[in-house]
Amino acid sequence: MKLKSFPATISICLLALVLVSFFSAPTAAENPDKKPLNLKTLFAANASNPRIKPGDIDGDSDESKATPQDAGYWFDKGALCATYGNDRAAVKYFQKAIALDPSRTGAYFEQGISYGQLGHFDRAIPLLNKAIEMEPQNGLYLYGRGRVLLLNGKEDLAMADFIKAAEYEDEDAQMYLEHIAQLKKMATQRPRQNKSQR
């Protein structure tokens, strides 16, 4: 008898759950302008506009409105593409942001990083230089240029940027230099260990 009642109990519980959620959720007729609140809507809203707060899912606040004529709109799209590895699209979006707001230093930097990821070092370095020229004490920009120089095989120039970025207290540069120092220390200790084992 218990086995026969178990499926019936599950069915009744599921029916009750559906009815409760149906009657407790606001209907679309009450507020047709609101998008339904679900995780997909929340993630899509935050991905396209990170200024949207969880309580403002529909994005109707004046603060969160972005248009294609807004440099921030294109910068955010570029940053999203770069985050997910679509650097080709990111480069185009950062270019649109720069065209709308040539004083947006971060767009030059991010476009340079994306070009570096694509292996277009001849395009990346001038953009990174422009960002550093606009904000010479930004350690992140120096570290980013160092990474692109390292990808390009220019280790000496990259190391100079890492050292300068660390002086400006960029944590990534400091960690990188510490890591390199540890590797050098380990490399010098190995030959001694090999000689003592003979």
C-alpha angles and dihedrals in degrees: 000000000000093000092053093048095047095072090044090052091050091049092050092048092050091047090050091049092051092048093048092049091046095052097039096049118085112250124238090241091063093057113007093175094063120091115225113267111242137130094262091055091046094050093045091049093048093044094053096038118013091188090075112106122219090250091054101057096148091058095225096135116110090235094060100045112114127176135193087255090062118091089212090060092057093040091054091048090050092048091050092050092047091049091056094044100257095128094158091063091039091058091055094048093048089051090055090050090051092048090054096041115018090181093063099112095184091060092058090048096047093045089051091051091049092050088049091053088052091051094247094133093160088064098035100056097054090050092049090047089052091052091048090047089054093045107020095173096052105117093193091060092050091048091049092051088048091054092050091047089051090052087051091054096249097129098164093053091043092052091051089054092047091052093048092045090051089052087057087053098252103166095208091054091047092050092047092052091048090051092050090049091052091049091051091049091051091048092054092047095052097066090051091051092049092052092049091052093058 
